[in-house]
């Protein structure tokens, strides 16, 4: 009898230890990068590509595709707050590049509050002086990198997430910014468990891209993905009819991650024409279906990039 009791006691303790032990199994989640297009250009609104039209589409796209953590570029403070308002399960970290507070474009990082716990966060400028707003090297604008250290609630693992927007003119600035970020990954994360997202303003063949991708520290998730869904590049200029092979928005990872899927998401939406034609019918589908001429639009002048990763 005592033997049976002891056996049950051992089994109970074993189950308890397993229950209380930290989870170490790998967790799958969706990483993305999305240039939101700043709300500074009045011509966007006049053309029908204004922020108020695009905002609900962008929020819906993020929710449908299930972004868990994603870097944004070009978003102004009010844009980020608008987006946060439509994504109540998310919050974001970042500061404005012009004053280190709310002025200027952000390189903000959004993440799911349900899946991640924020452990640390910070920002630095892509410049020789990383501590205050300024322009580095030959850049024409101040550029900032925002970062967070997140813990996956499901398994307790942690990782760093860096998000940037490289200068669109300065060749030296882009190359030196790439070197600077690699050094930060070395110093802060010791070359491990780090993600870098952003609009790098260079494609997969450019020198500053190769500084990162050939570093043996970070690798493009495109190269690592087991499955790729890439029917276009990542810049569209608000024209859904354009085609390019150039990818200027990237997701880089350290070797700790495995990448299951990679995609450039070319979602579009429709808006009414100023002078719409009458609805037309065809004998090839039921008469209840009425088609109207609407204009196809993209939610931003960049397509978002998403990778399904495991850590």
PDB file of C-alpha atoms in Angstrom:
ATOM      1  CA  UNK A   1       0.000   0.000   0.000  1.00  0.00           C
ATOM      2  CA  UNK A   2       2.810   2.363   0.920  1.00  0.00           C
ATOM      3  CA  UNK A   3       4.493   1.500  -2.379  1.00  0.00           C
ATOM      4  CA  UNK A   4       1.413   2.580  -4.312  1.00  0.00           C
ATOM      5  CA  UNK A   5       1.162   5.800  -2.296  1.00  0.00           C
ATOM      6  CA  UNK A   6       4.817   6.550  -2.946  1.00  0.00           C
ATOM      7  CA  UNK A   7       4.329   5.888  -6.647  1.00  0.00           C
ATOM      8  CA  UNK A   8       1.403   8.303  -6.820  1.00  0.00           C
ATOM      9  CA  UNK A   9       3.412  10.853  -4.842  1.00  0.00           C
ATOM     10  CA  UNK A  10       6.302  10.588  -7.294  1.00  0.00           C
ATOM     11  CA  UNK A  11       3.955  10.899 -10.270  1.00  0.00           C
ATOM     12  CA  UNK A  12       2.267  13.935  -8.714  1.00  0.00           C
ATOM     13  CA  UNK A  13       5.591  15.651  -8.061  1.00  0.00           C
ATOM     14  CA  UNK A  14       6.719  14.859 -11.609  1.00  0.00           C
ATOM     15  CA  UNK A  15       3.577  16.382 -13.126  1.00  0.00           C
ATOM     16  CA  UNK A  16       3.925  19.418 -10.852  1.00  0.00           C
ATOM     17  CA  UNK A  17       7.529  19.972 -11.885  1.00  0.00           C
ATOM     18  CA  UNK A  18       6.625  19.713 -15.545  1.00  0.00           C
ATOM     19  CA  UNK A  19       3.777  22.179 -15.049  1.00  0.00           C
ATOM     20  CA  UNK A  20       5.891  24.704 -13.195  1.00  0.00           C
ATOM     21  CA  UNK A  21       9.006  24.377 -15.329  1.00  0.00           C
ATOM     22  CA  UNK A  22       9.556  27.171 -17.866  1.00  0.00           C
ATOM     23  CA  UNK A  23       8.397  26.293 -21.355  1.00  0.00           C
ATOM     24  CA  UNK A  24      11.290  25.807 -23.728  1.00  0.00           C
ATOM     25  CA  UNK A  25       9.511  24.722 -26.897  1.00  0.00           C
ATOM     26  CA  UNK A  26       9.756  26.884 -30.004  1.00  0.00           C
ATOM     27  CA  UNK A  27       7.056  29.452 -30.657  1.00  0.00           C
ATOM     28  CA  UNK A  28       5.914  30.539 -34.115  1.00  0.00           C
ATOM     29  CA  UNK A  29       4.982  34.167 -34.766  1.00  0.00           C
ATOM     30  CA  UNK A  30       4.624  36.637 -37.633  1.00  0.00           C
ATOM     31  CA  UNK A  31       7.179  39.400 -38.151  1.00  0.00           C
ATOM     32  CA  UNK A  32       6.578  42.242 -40.590  1.00  0.00           C
ATOM     33  CA  UNK A  33       7.851  45.582 -41.805  1.00  0.00           C
ATOM     34  CA  UNK A  34       5.604  48.277 -43.247  1.00  0.00           C
ATOM     35  CA  UNK A  35       6.349  51.766 -44.547  1.00  0.00           C
ATOM     36  CA  UNK A  36       3.063  53.533 -43.792  1.00  0.00           C
ATOM     37  CA  UNK A  37       3.730  56.637 -45.950  1.00  0.00           C
ATOM     38  CA  UNK A  38       3.748  59.860 -43.954  1.00  0.00           C
ATOM     39  CA  UNK A  39       0.707  62.097 -43.798  1.00  0.00           C
ATOM     40  CA  UNK A  40       2.602  65.203 -44.952  1.00  0.00           C
ATOM     41  CA  UNK A  41       1.802  65.175 -48.634  1.00  0.00           C
ATOM     42  CA  UNK A  42      -1.397  67.013 -49.594  1.00  0.00           C
ATOM     43  CA  UNK A  43      -1.159  65.585 -53.094  1.00  0.00           C
ATOM     44  CA  UNK A  44      -1.788  62.101 -51.661  1.00  0.00           C
ATOM     45  CA  UNK A  45      -5.162  63.189 -50.317  1.00  0.00           C
ATOM     46  CA  UNK A  46      -6.100  65.063 -53.499  1.00  0.00           C
ATOM     47  CA  UNK A  47      -5.302  61.934 -55.496  1.00  0.00           C
ATOM     48  CA  UNK A  48      -7.414  59.751 -53.194  1.00  0.00           C
ATOM     49  CA  UNK A  49      -4.497  58.202 -51.297  1.00  0.00           C
ATOM     50  CA  UNK A  50      -4.900  60.200 -48.103  1.00  0.00           C
ATOM     51  CA  UNK A  51      -4.255  58.763 -44.662  1.00  0.00           C
ATOM     52  CA  UNK A  52      -7.918  58.731 -43.604  1.00  0.00           C
ATOM     53  CA  UNK A  53      -8.779  56.529 -46.592  1.00  0.00           C
ATOM     54  CA  UNK A  54      -5.817  54.204 -46.110  1.00  0.00           C
ATOM     55  CA  UNK A  55      -5.875  53.851 -42.317  1.00  0.00           C
ATOM     56  CA  UNK A  56      -8.758  51.347 -41.966  1.00  0.00           C
ATOM     57  CA  UNK A  57      -7.374  49.266 -44.833  1.00  0.00           C
ATOM     58  CA  UNK A  58      -3.927  49.117 -43.242  1.00  0.00           C
ATOM     59  CA  UNK A  59      -5.390  48.163 -39.860  1.00  0.00           C
ATOM     60  CA  UNK A  60      -7.510  45.459 -41.462  1.00  0.00           C
ATOM     61  CA  UNK A  61      -4.554  44.120 -43.410  1.00  0.00           C
ATOM     62  CA  UNK A  62      -2.466  43.850 -40.223  1.00  0.00           C
ATOM     63  CA  UNK A  63      -5.214  42.053 -38.355  1.00  0.00           C
ATOM     64  CA  UNK A  64      -6.098  39.686 -41.198  1.00  0.00           C
ATOM     65  CA  UNK A  65      -2.527  38.605 -41.883  1.00  0.00           C
ATOM     66  CA  UNK A  66      -1.903  38.340 -38.160  1.00  0.00           C
ATOM     67  CA  UNK A  67       1.187  40.491 -37.691  1.00  0.00           C
ATOM     68  CA  UNK A  68       2.482  39.789 -34.186  1.00  0.00           C
ATOM     69  CA  UNK A  69       5.369  42.261 -34.129  1.00  0.00           C
ATOM     70  CA  UNK A  70       6.193  44.695 -36.896  1.00  0.00           C
ATOM     71  CA  UNK A  71       8.341  47.695 -37.650  1.00  0.00           C
ATOM     72  CA  UNK A  72       6.809  50.790 -39.223  1.00  0.00           C
ATOM     73  CA  UNK A  73       8.462  53.610 -41.101  1.00  0.00           C
ATOM     74  CA  UNK A  74       7.432  57.206 -41.877  1.00  0.00           C
ATOM     75  CA  UNK A  75       4.537  57.201 -39.416  1.00  0.00           C
ATOM     76  CA  UNK A  76       3.931  60.537 -37.690  1.00  0.00           C
ATOM     77  CA  UNK A  77       2.703  60.615 -34.106  1.00  0.00           C
ATOM     78  CA  UNK A  78      -0.958  61.104 -35.018  1.00  0.00           C
ATOM     79  CA  UNK A  79      -0.767  58.279 -37.562  1.00  0.00           C
ATOM     80  CA  UNK A  80       0.642  55.875 -34.980  1.00  0.00           C
ATOM     81  CA  UNK A  81      -2.017  56.873 -32.487  1.00  0.00           C
ATOM     82  CA  UNK A  82      -4.707  56.414 -35.139  1.00  0.00           C
ATOM     83  CA  UNK A  83      -3.379  52.956 -35.952  1.00  0.00           C
ATOM     84  CA  UNK A  84      -3.109  52.019 -32.291  1.00  0.00           C
ATOM     85  CA  UNK A  85      -6.740  53.060 -31.853  1.00  0.00           C
ATOM     86  CA  UNK A  86      -7.822  50.542 -34.479  1.00  0.00           C
ATOM     87  CA  UNK A  87      -5.500  47.848 -33.095  1.00  0.00           C
ATOM     88  CA  UNK A  88      -6.469  47.645 -29.411  1.00  0.00           C
ATOM     89  CA  UNK A  89      -4.500  44.412 -28.916  1.00  0.00           C
ATOM     90  CA  UNK A  90      -1.251  46.161 -29.874  1.00  0.00           C
ATOM     91  CA  UNK A  91       0.949  48.883 -28.482  1.00  0.00           C
ATOM     92  CA  UNK A  92       4.072  50.513 -29.871  1.00  0.00           C
ATOM     93  CA  UNK A  93       7.467  51.882 -28.895  1.00  0.00           C
ATOM     94  CA  UNK A  94       9.403  54.682 -30.545  1.00  0.00           C
ATOM     95  CA  UNK A  95      10.086  58.425 -30.651  1.00  0.00           C
ATOM     96  CA  UNK A  96      10.087  61.128 -33.319  1.00  0.00           C
ATOM     97  CA  UNK A  97      13.377  61.544 -35.126  1.00  0.00           C
ATOM     98  CA  UNK A  98      13.268  65.366 -35.199  1.00  0.00           C
ATOM     99  CA  UNK A  99      13.198  66.063 -31.455  1.00  0.00           C
ATOM    100  CA  UNK A 100      13.375  62.698 -29.706  1.00  0.00           C
ATOM    101  CA  UNK A 101       9.767  63.108 -28.591  1.00  0.00           C
ATOM    102  CA  UNK A 102       6.777  63.475 -30.919  1.00  0.00           C
ATOM    103  CA  UNK A 103       8.090  65.542 -33.825  1.00  0.00           C
ATOM    104  CA  UNK A 104       9.010  64.066 -37.172  1.00  0.00           C
ATOM    105  CA  UNK A 105       8.737  60.577 -38.548  1.00  0.00           C
ATOM    106  CA  UNK A 106       9.009  57.548 -36.264  1.00  0.00           C
ATOM    107  CA  UNK A 107      10.544  54.125 -36.790  1.00  0.00           C
ATOM    108  CA  UNK A 108       8.020  52.712 -34.362  1.00  0.00           C
ATOM    109  CA  UNK A 109       7.657  49.054 -33.411  1.00  0.00           C
ATOM    110  CA  UNK A 110       4.187  47.605 -32.834  1.00  0.00           C
ATOM    111  CA  UNK A 111       3.747  44.355 -30.942  1.00  0.00           C
ATOM    112  CA  UNK A 112       0.932  42.181 -29.610  1.00  0.00           C
ATOM    113  CA  UNK A 113       0.357  42.774 -25.908  1.00  0.00           C
ATOM    114  CA  UNK A 114      -1.072  39.283 -25.602  1.00  0.00           C
ATOM    115  CA  UNK A 115       1.975  37.509 -27.020  1.00  0.00           C
ATOM    116  CA  UNK A 116       4.876  39.654 -25.840  1.00  0.00           C
ATOM    117  CA  UNK A 117       6.108  41.369 -22.705  1.00  0.00           C
ATOM    118  CA  UNK A 118       8.238  44.486 -23.096  1.00  0.00           C
ATOM    119  CA  UNK A 119      11.474  44.192 -21.119  1.00  0.00           C
ATOM    120  CA  UNK A 120      13.509  47.112 -22.470  1.00  0.00           C
ATOM    121  CA  UNK A 121      13.290  49.755 -25.180  1.00  0.00           C
ATOM    122  CA  UNK A 122      15.354  52.557 -26.624  1.00  0.00           C
ATOM    123  CA  UNK A 123      16.324  54.615 -29.623  1.00  0.00           C
ATOM    124  CA  UNK A 124      19.484  55.879 -31.294  1.00  0.00           C
ATOM    125  CA  UNK A 125      20.190  58.088 -34.273  1.00  0.00           C
ATOM    126  CA  UNK A 126      21.931  56.773 -37.373  1.00  0.00           C
ATOM    127  CA  UNK A 127      24.818  59.154 -37.077  1.00  0.00           C
ATOM    128  CA  UNK A 128      28.251  59.683 -35.604  1.00  0.00           C
ATOM    129  CA  UNK A 129      26.394  61.076 -32.570  1.00  0.00           C
ATOM    130  CA  UNK A 130      23.777  58.473 -31.732  1.00  0.00           C
ATOM    131  CA  UNK A 131      22.392  60.191 -28.630  1.00  0.00           C
ATOM    132  CA  UNK A 132      20.535  63.193 -30.043  1.00  0.00           C
ATOM    133  CA  UNK A 133      18.621  64.296 -33.137  1.00  0.00           C
ATOM    134  CA  UNK A 134      21.072  64.974 -35.969  1.00  0.00           C
ATOM    135  CA  UNK A 135      22.001  63.995 -39.506  1.00  0.00           C
ATOM    136  CA  UNK A 136      24.784  61.495 -40.022  1.00  0.00           C
ATOM    137  CA  UNK A 137      27.433  61.452 -42.762  1.00  0.00           C
ATOM    138  CA  UNK A 138      25.893  62.571 -46.086  1.00  0.00           C
ATOM    139  CA  UNK A 139      22.264  62.015 -45.067  1.00  0.00           C
ATOM    140  CA  UNK A 140      19.804  64.751 -45.989  1.00  0.00           C
ATOM    141  CA  UNK A 141      17.467  63.966 -43.070  1.00  0.00           C
ATOM    142  CA  UNK A 142      17.884  62.798 -39.476  1.00  0.00           C
ATOM    143  CA  UNK A 143      17.418  59.034 -39.256  1.00  0.00           C
ATOM    144  CA  UNK A 144      16.585  57.007 -36.170  1.00  0.00           C
ATOM    145  CA  UNK A 145      16.572  53.378 -35.078  1.00  0.00           C
ATOM    146  CA  UNK A 146      14.094  52.267 -32.429  1.00  0.00           C
ATOM    147  CA  UNK A 147      14.520  48.979 -30.602  1.00  0.00           C
ATOM    148  CA  UNK A 148      12.771  46.800 -28.041  1.00  0.00           C
ATOM    149  CA  UNK A 149      13.651  43.710 -26.077  1.00  0.00           C
ATOM    150  CA  UNK A 150      10.616  41.453 -25.937  1.00  0.00           C
ATOM    151  CA  UNK A 151       9.821  38.259 -24.086  1.00  0.00           C
ATOM    152  CA  UNK A 152       7.584  35.647 -25.663  1.00  0.00           C
ATOM    153  CA  UNK A 153       4.997  34.957 -22.987  1.00  0.00           C
ATOM    154  CA  UNK A 154       4.320  31.437 -24.220  1.00  0.00           C
ATOM    155  CA  UNK A 155       7.854  30.069 -23.802  1.00  0.00           C
ATOM    156  CA  UNK A 156       9.790  32.760 -21.940  1.00  0.00           C
ATOM    157  CA  UNK A 157      12.361  33.318 -24.690  1.00  0.00           C
ATOM    158  CA  UNK A 158      13.593  36.852 -25.386  1.00  0.00           C
ATOM    159  CA  UNK A 159      14.776  38.688 -28.476  1.00  0.00           C
ATOM    160  CA  UNK A 160      15.797  42.154 -29.628  1.00  0.00           C
ATOM    161  CA  UNK A 161      13.885  43.918 -32.392  1.00  0.00           C
ATOM    162  CA  UNK A 162      15.504  46.831 -34.265  1.00  0.00           C
ATOM    163  CA  UNK A 163      13.622  48.967 -36.783  1.00  0.00           C
ATOM    164  CA  UNK A 164      15.074  51.576 -39.160  1.00  0.00           C
ATOM    165  CA  UNK A 165      14.530  53.811 -42.151  1.00  0.00           C
ATOM    166  CA  UNK A 166      17.764  54.496 -44.018  1.00  0.00           C
ATOM    167  CA  UNK A 167      18.398  57.773 -45.787  1.00  0.00           C
ATOM    168  CA  UNK A 168      17.077  57.942 -49.340  1.00  0.00           C
ATOM    169  CA  UNK A 169      20.015  60.007 -50.691  1.00  0.00           C
ATOM    170  CA  UNK A 170      23.160  59.500 -48.633  1.00  0.00           C
ATOM    171  CA  UNK A 171      25.152  56.556 -50.005  1.00  0.00           C
ATOM    172  CA  UNK A 172      27.771  56.819 -47.265  1.00  0.00           C
ATOM    173  CA  UNK A 173      25.043  57.261 -44.651  1.00  0.00           C
ATOM    174  CA  UNK A 174      23.357  54.021 -45.665  1.00  0.00           C
ATOM    175  CA  UNK A 175      26.589  52.055 -45.589  1.00  0.00           C
ATOM    176  CA  UNK A 176      27.687  53.503 -42.250  1.00  0.00           C
ATOM    177  CA  UNK A 177      24.197  53.027 -40.801  1.00  0.00           C
ATOM    178  CA  UNK A 178      24.403  49.332 -41.694  1.00  0.00           C
ATOM    179  CA  UNK A 179      27.743  49.061 -39.897  1.00  0.00           C
ATOM    180  CA  UNK A 180      26.388  50.945 -36.877  1.00  0.00           C
ATOM    181  CA  UNK A 181      23.401  48.630 -36.502  1.00  0.00           C
ATOM    182  CA  UNK A 182      25.577  45.540 -36.752  1.00  0.00           C
ATOM    183  CA  UNK A 183      27.721  46.953 -33.962  1.00  0.00           C
ATOM    184  CA  UNK A 184      24.620  47.567 -31.837  1.00  0.00           C
ATOM    185  CA  UNK A 185      23.505  43.969 -32.375  1.00  0.00           C
ATOM    186  CA  UNK A 186      26.950  42.829 -31.264  1.00  0.00           C
ATOM    187  CA  UNK A 187      27.028  45.083 -28.206  1.00  0.00           C
ATOM    188  CA  UNK A 188      23.427  44.672 -27.052  1.00  0.00           C
ATOM    189  CA  UNK A 189      22.461  41.169 -28.132  1.00  0.00           C
ATOM    190  CA  UNK A 190      25.882  39.514 -28.423  1.00  0.00           C
ATOM    191  CA  UNK A 191      25.078  38.494 -32.020  1.00  0.00           C
ATOM    192  CA  UNK A 192      22.052  36.451 -30.914  1.00  0.00           C
ATOM    193  CA  UNK A 193      18.237  36.482 -31.070  1.00  0.00           C
ATOM    194  CA  UNK A 194      17.822  39.728 -32.970  1.00  0.00           C
ATOM    195  CA  UNK A 195      15.485  40.919 -35.709  1.00  0.00           C
ATOM    196  CA  UNK A 196      16.123  43.954 -37.896  1.00  0.00           C
ATOM    197  CA  UNK A 197      13.329  45.385 -40.032  1.00  0.00           C
ATOM    198  CA  UNK A 198      13.073  48.500 -42.098  1.00  0.00           C
ATOM    199  CA  UNK A 199      12.878  50.489 -45.264  1.00  0.00           C
ATOM    200  CA  UNK A 200      16.529  50.424 -46.278  1.00  0.00           C
ATOM    201  CA  UNK A 201      16.047  52.419 -49.495  1.00  0.00           C
ATOM    202  CA  UNK A 202      18.303  49.914 -51.281  1.00  0.00           C
ATOM    203  CA  UNK A 203      17.562  46.628 -52.957  1.00  0.00           C
ATOM    204  CA  UNK A 204      19.015  43.169 -52.491  1.00  0.00           C
ATOM    205  CA  UNK A 205      21.998  43.890 -54.734  1.00  0.00           C
ATOM    206  CA  UNK A 206      23.194  47.100 -53.102  1.00  0.00           C
ATOM    207  CA  UNK A 207      26.439  47.428 -51.155  1.00  0.00           C
ATOM    208  CA  UNK A 208      24.854  48.586 -47.892  1.00  0.00           C
ATOM    209  CA  UNK A 209      22.375  45.689 -48.034  1.00  0.00           C
ATOM    210  CA  UNK A 210      25.277  43.288 -48.506  1.00  0.00           C
ATOM    211  CA  UNK A 211      27.087  44.769 -45.508  1.00  0.00           C
ATOM    212  CA  UNK A 212      24.273  43.337 -43.396  1.00  0.00           C
ATOM    213  CA  UNK A 213      23.409  40.203 -45.340  1.00  0.00           C
ATOM    214  CA  UNK A 214      27.029  39.027 -45.620  1.00  0.00           C
ATOM    215  CA  UNK A 215      27.896  39.889 -42.028  1.00  0.00           C
ATOM    216  CA  UNK A 216      27.445  36.367 -40.593  1.00  0.00           C
ATOM    217  CA  UNK A 217      25.350  38.091 -37.925  1.00  0.00           C
ATOM    218  CA  UNK A 218      22.083  38.924 -39.696  1.00  0.00           C
ATOM    219  CA  UNK A 219      20.604  37.274 -42.774  1.00  0.00           C
ATOM    220  CA  UNK A 220      17.703  38.285 -44.992  1.00  0.00           C
ATOM    221  CA  UNK A 221      14.638  36.212 -44.133  1.00  0.00           C
ATOM    222  CA  UNK A 222      14.017  35.961 -47.887  1.00  0.00           C
ATOM    223  CA  UNK A 223      17.134  33.815 -48.196  1.00  0.00           C
ATOM    224  CA  UNK A 224      16.217  31.699 -45.178  1.00  0.00           C
ATOM    225  CA  UNK A 225      12.553  31.052 -45.938  1.00  0.00           C
ATOM    226  CA  UNK A 226      11.413  27.544 -46.803  1.00  0.00           C
ATOM    227  CA  UNK A 227       8.548  29.025 -48.849  1.00  0.00           C
ATOM    228  CA  UNK A 228       8.492  32.379 -50.644  1.00  0.00           C
ATOM    229  CA  UNK A 229       5.464  34.270 -51.939  1.00  0.00           C
ATOM    230  CA  UNK A 230       6.953  37.176 -53.901  1.00  0.00           C
ATOM    231  CA  UNK A 231       5.055  38.332 -56.960  1.00  0.00           C
ATOM    232  CA  UNK A 232       6.438  41.871 -56.826  1.00  0.00           C
ATOM    233  CA  UNK A 233       9.053  44.046 -55.179  1.00  0.00           C
ATOM    234  CA  UNK A 234       8.223  46.214 -52.190  1.00  0.00           C
ATOM    235  CA  UNK A 235       7.789  49.744 -53.626  1.00  0.00           C
ATOM    236  CA  UNK A 236       4.705  50.550 -55.687  1.00  0.00           C
ATOM    237  CA  UNK A 237       4.455  54.389 -55.772  1.00  0.00           C
ATOM    238  CA  UNK A 238       0.699  54.076 -55.064  1.00  0.00           C
ATOM    239  CA  UNK A 239       0.257  52.358 -58.424  1.00  0.00           C
ATOM    240  CA  UNK A 240      -0.998  48.751 -58.248  1.00  0.00           C
ATOM    241  CA  UNK A 241      -0.132  48.257 -61.924  1.00  0.00           C
ATOM    242  CA  UNK A 242       3.618  48.639 -61.451  1.00  0.00           C
ATOM    243  CA  UNK A 243       6.043  45.708 -61.380  1.00  0.00           C
ATOM    244  CA  UNK A 244       9.552  45.580 -59.951  1.00  0.00           C
ATOM    245  CA  UNK A 245      11.997  42.957 -58.776  1.00  0.00           C
ATOM    246  CA  UNK A 246      13.672  45.351 -56.339  1.00  0.00           C
ATOM    247  CA  UNK A 247      13.055  44.684 -52.665  1.00  0.00           C
ATOM    248  CA  UNK A 248      13.948  47.737 -50.551  1.00  0.00           C
ATOM    249  CA  UNK A 249      12.056  46.705 -47.398  1.00  0.00           C
ATOM    250  CA  UNK A 250      13.745  43.856 -45.542  1.00  0.00           C
ATOM    251  CA  UNK A 251      13.542  41.573 -42.509  1.00  0.00           C
ATOM    252  CA  UNK A 252      16.925  40.374 -41.247  1.00  0.00           C
ATOM    253  CA  UNK A 253      17.366  37.716 -38.551  1.00  0.00           C
ATOM    254  CA  UNK A 254      20.112  36.120 -36.518  1.00  0.00           C
ATOM    255  CA  UNK A 255      20.643  32.388 -36.918  1.00  0.00           C
ATOM    256  CA  UNK A 256      18.585  31.633 -33.785  1.00  0.00           C
ATOM    257  CA  UNK A 257      15.400  31.906 -35.849  1.00  0.00           C
ATOM    258  CA  UNK A 258      14.054  29.529 -38.443  1.00  0.00           C
ATOM    259  CA  UNK A 259      11.917  30.998 -41.218  1.00  0.00           C
ATOM    260  CA  UNK A 260       8.929  29.035 -42.452  1.00  0.00           C
ATOM    261  CA  UNK A 261       7.460  31.530 -44.918  1.00  0.00           C
ATOM    262  CA  UNK A 262       8.283  34.897 -46.485  1.00  0.00           C
ATOM    263  CA  UNK A 263       5.920  37.103 -48.452  1.00  0.00           C
ATOM    264  CA  UNK A 264       5.511  40.513 -50.055  1.00  0.00           C
ATOM    265  CA  UNK A 265       1.840  41.270 -49.432  1.00  0.00           C
ATOM    266  CA  UNK A 266       0.376  43.007 -52.475  1.00  0.00           C
ATOM    267  CA  UNK A 267      -3.117  43.590 -51.056  1.00  0.00           C
ATOM    268  CA  UNK A 268      -5.168  46.275 -52.779  1.00  0.00           C
ATOM    269  CA  UNK A 269      -8.541  47.918 -52.181  1.00  0.00           C
ATOM    270  CA  UNK A 270     -11.065  49.785 -54.332  1.00  0.00           C
ATOM    271  CA  UNK A 271     -12.373  53.348 -54.310  1.00  0.00           C
ATOM    272  CA  UNK A 272     -15.149  54.909 -56.412  1.00  0.00           C
ATOM    273  CA  UNK A 273     -14.258  56.794 -59.573  1.00  0.00           C
ATOM    274  CA  UNK A 274     -15.297  60.422 -59.859  1.00  0.00           C
ATOM    275  CA  UNK A 275     -17.290  59.600 -62.971  1.00  0.00           C
ATOM    276  CA  UNK A 276     -18.168  55.919 -62.541  1.00  0.00           C
ATOM    277  CA  UNK A 277     -19.617  53.984 -65.394  1.00  0.00           C
ATOM    278  CA  UNK A 278     -22.912  52.203 -65.078  1.00  0.00           C
ATOM    279  CA  UNK A 279     -22.865  48.705 -63.663  1.00  0.00           C
ATOM    280  CA  UNK A 280     -22.435  46.060 -66.307  1.00  0.00           C
ATOM    281  CA  UNK A 281     -23.382  42.424 -66.506  1.00  0.00           C
ATOM    282  CA  UNK A 282     -22.041  39.420 -68.337  1.00  0.00           C
ATOM    283  CA  UNK A 283     -23.535  36.147 -69.394  1.00  0.00           C
ATOM    284  CA  UNK A 284     -20.608  34.359 -67.791  1.00  0.00           C
ATOM    285  CA  UNK A 285     -21.873  34.780 -64.226  1.00  0.00           C
ATOM    286  CA  UNK A 286     -25.261  35.108 -62.472  1.00  0.00           C
ATOM    287  CA  UNK A 287     -27.342  38.156 -63.254  1.00  0.00           C
ATOM    288  CA  UNK A 288     -27.388  39.025 -59.546  1.00  0.00           C
ATOM    289  CA  UNK A 289     -23.716  39.968 -59.809  1.00  0.00           C
ATOM    290  CA  UNK A 290     -23.202  43.608 -60.789  1.00  0.00           C
ATOM    291  CA  UNK A 291     -19.715  44.901 -61.526  1.00  0.00           C
ATOM    292  CA  UNK A 292     -18.797  48.562 -61.404  1.00  0.00           C
ATOM    293  CA  UNK A 293     -15.649  50.330 -62.486  1.00  0.00           C
ATOM    294  CA  UNK A 294     -13.751  51.267 -59.346  1.00  0.00           C
ATOM    295  CA  UNK A 295     -10.118  52.239 -59.009  1.00  0.00           C
ATOM    296  CA  UNK A 296      -7.634  49.770 -57.513  1.00  0.00           C
ATOM    297  CA  UNK A 297      -5.426  51.330 -54.845  1.00  0.00           C
ATOM    298  CA  UNK A 298      -2.606  50.263 -52.572  1.00  0.00           C
ATOM    299  CA  UNK A 299      -2.790  51.018 -48.811  1.00  0.00           C
ATOM    300  CA  UNK A 300       0.678  52.608 -48.935  1.00  0.00           C
ATOM    301  CA  UNK A 301       3.355  53.358 -51.505  1.00  0.00           C
ATOM    302  CA  UNK A 302       5.219  50.332 -50.120  1.00  0.00           C
ATOM    303  CA  UNK A 303       3.960  46.783 -49.830  1.00  0.00           C
ATOM    304  CA  UNK A 304       4.418  45.219 -46.395  1.00  0.00           C
ATOM    305  CA  UNK A 305       6.773  42.284 -45.985  1.00  0.00           C
ATOM    306  CA  UNK A 306       5.959  39.422 -43.605  1.00  0.00           C
ATOM    307  CA  UNK A 307       7.929  36.414 -42.401  1.00  0.00           C
ATOM    308  CA  UNK A 308       6.651  33.508 -40.329  1.00  0.00           C
ATOM    309  CA  UNK A 309       9.448  32.687 -37.909  1.00  0.00           C
ATOM    310  CA  UNK A 310      10.059  30.251 -35.086  1.00  0.00           C
ATOM    311  CA  UNK A 311      12.070  30.826 -31.906  1.00  0.00           C
TER     312      UNK A 311
END
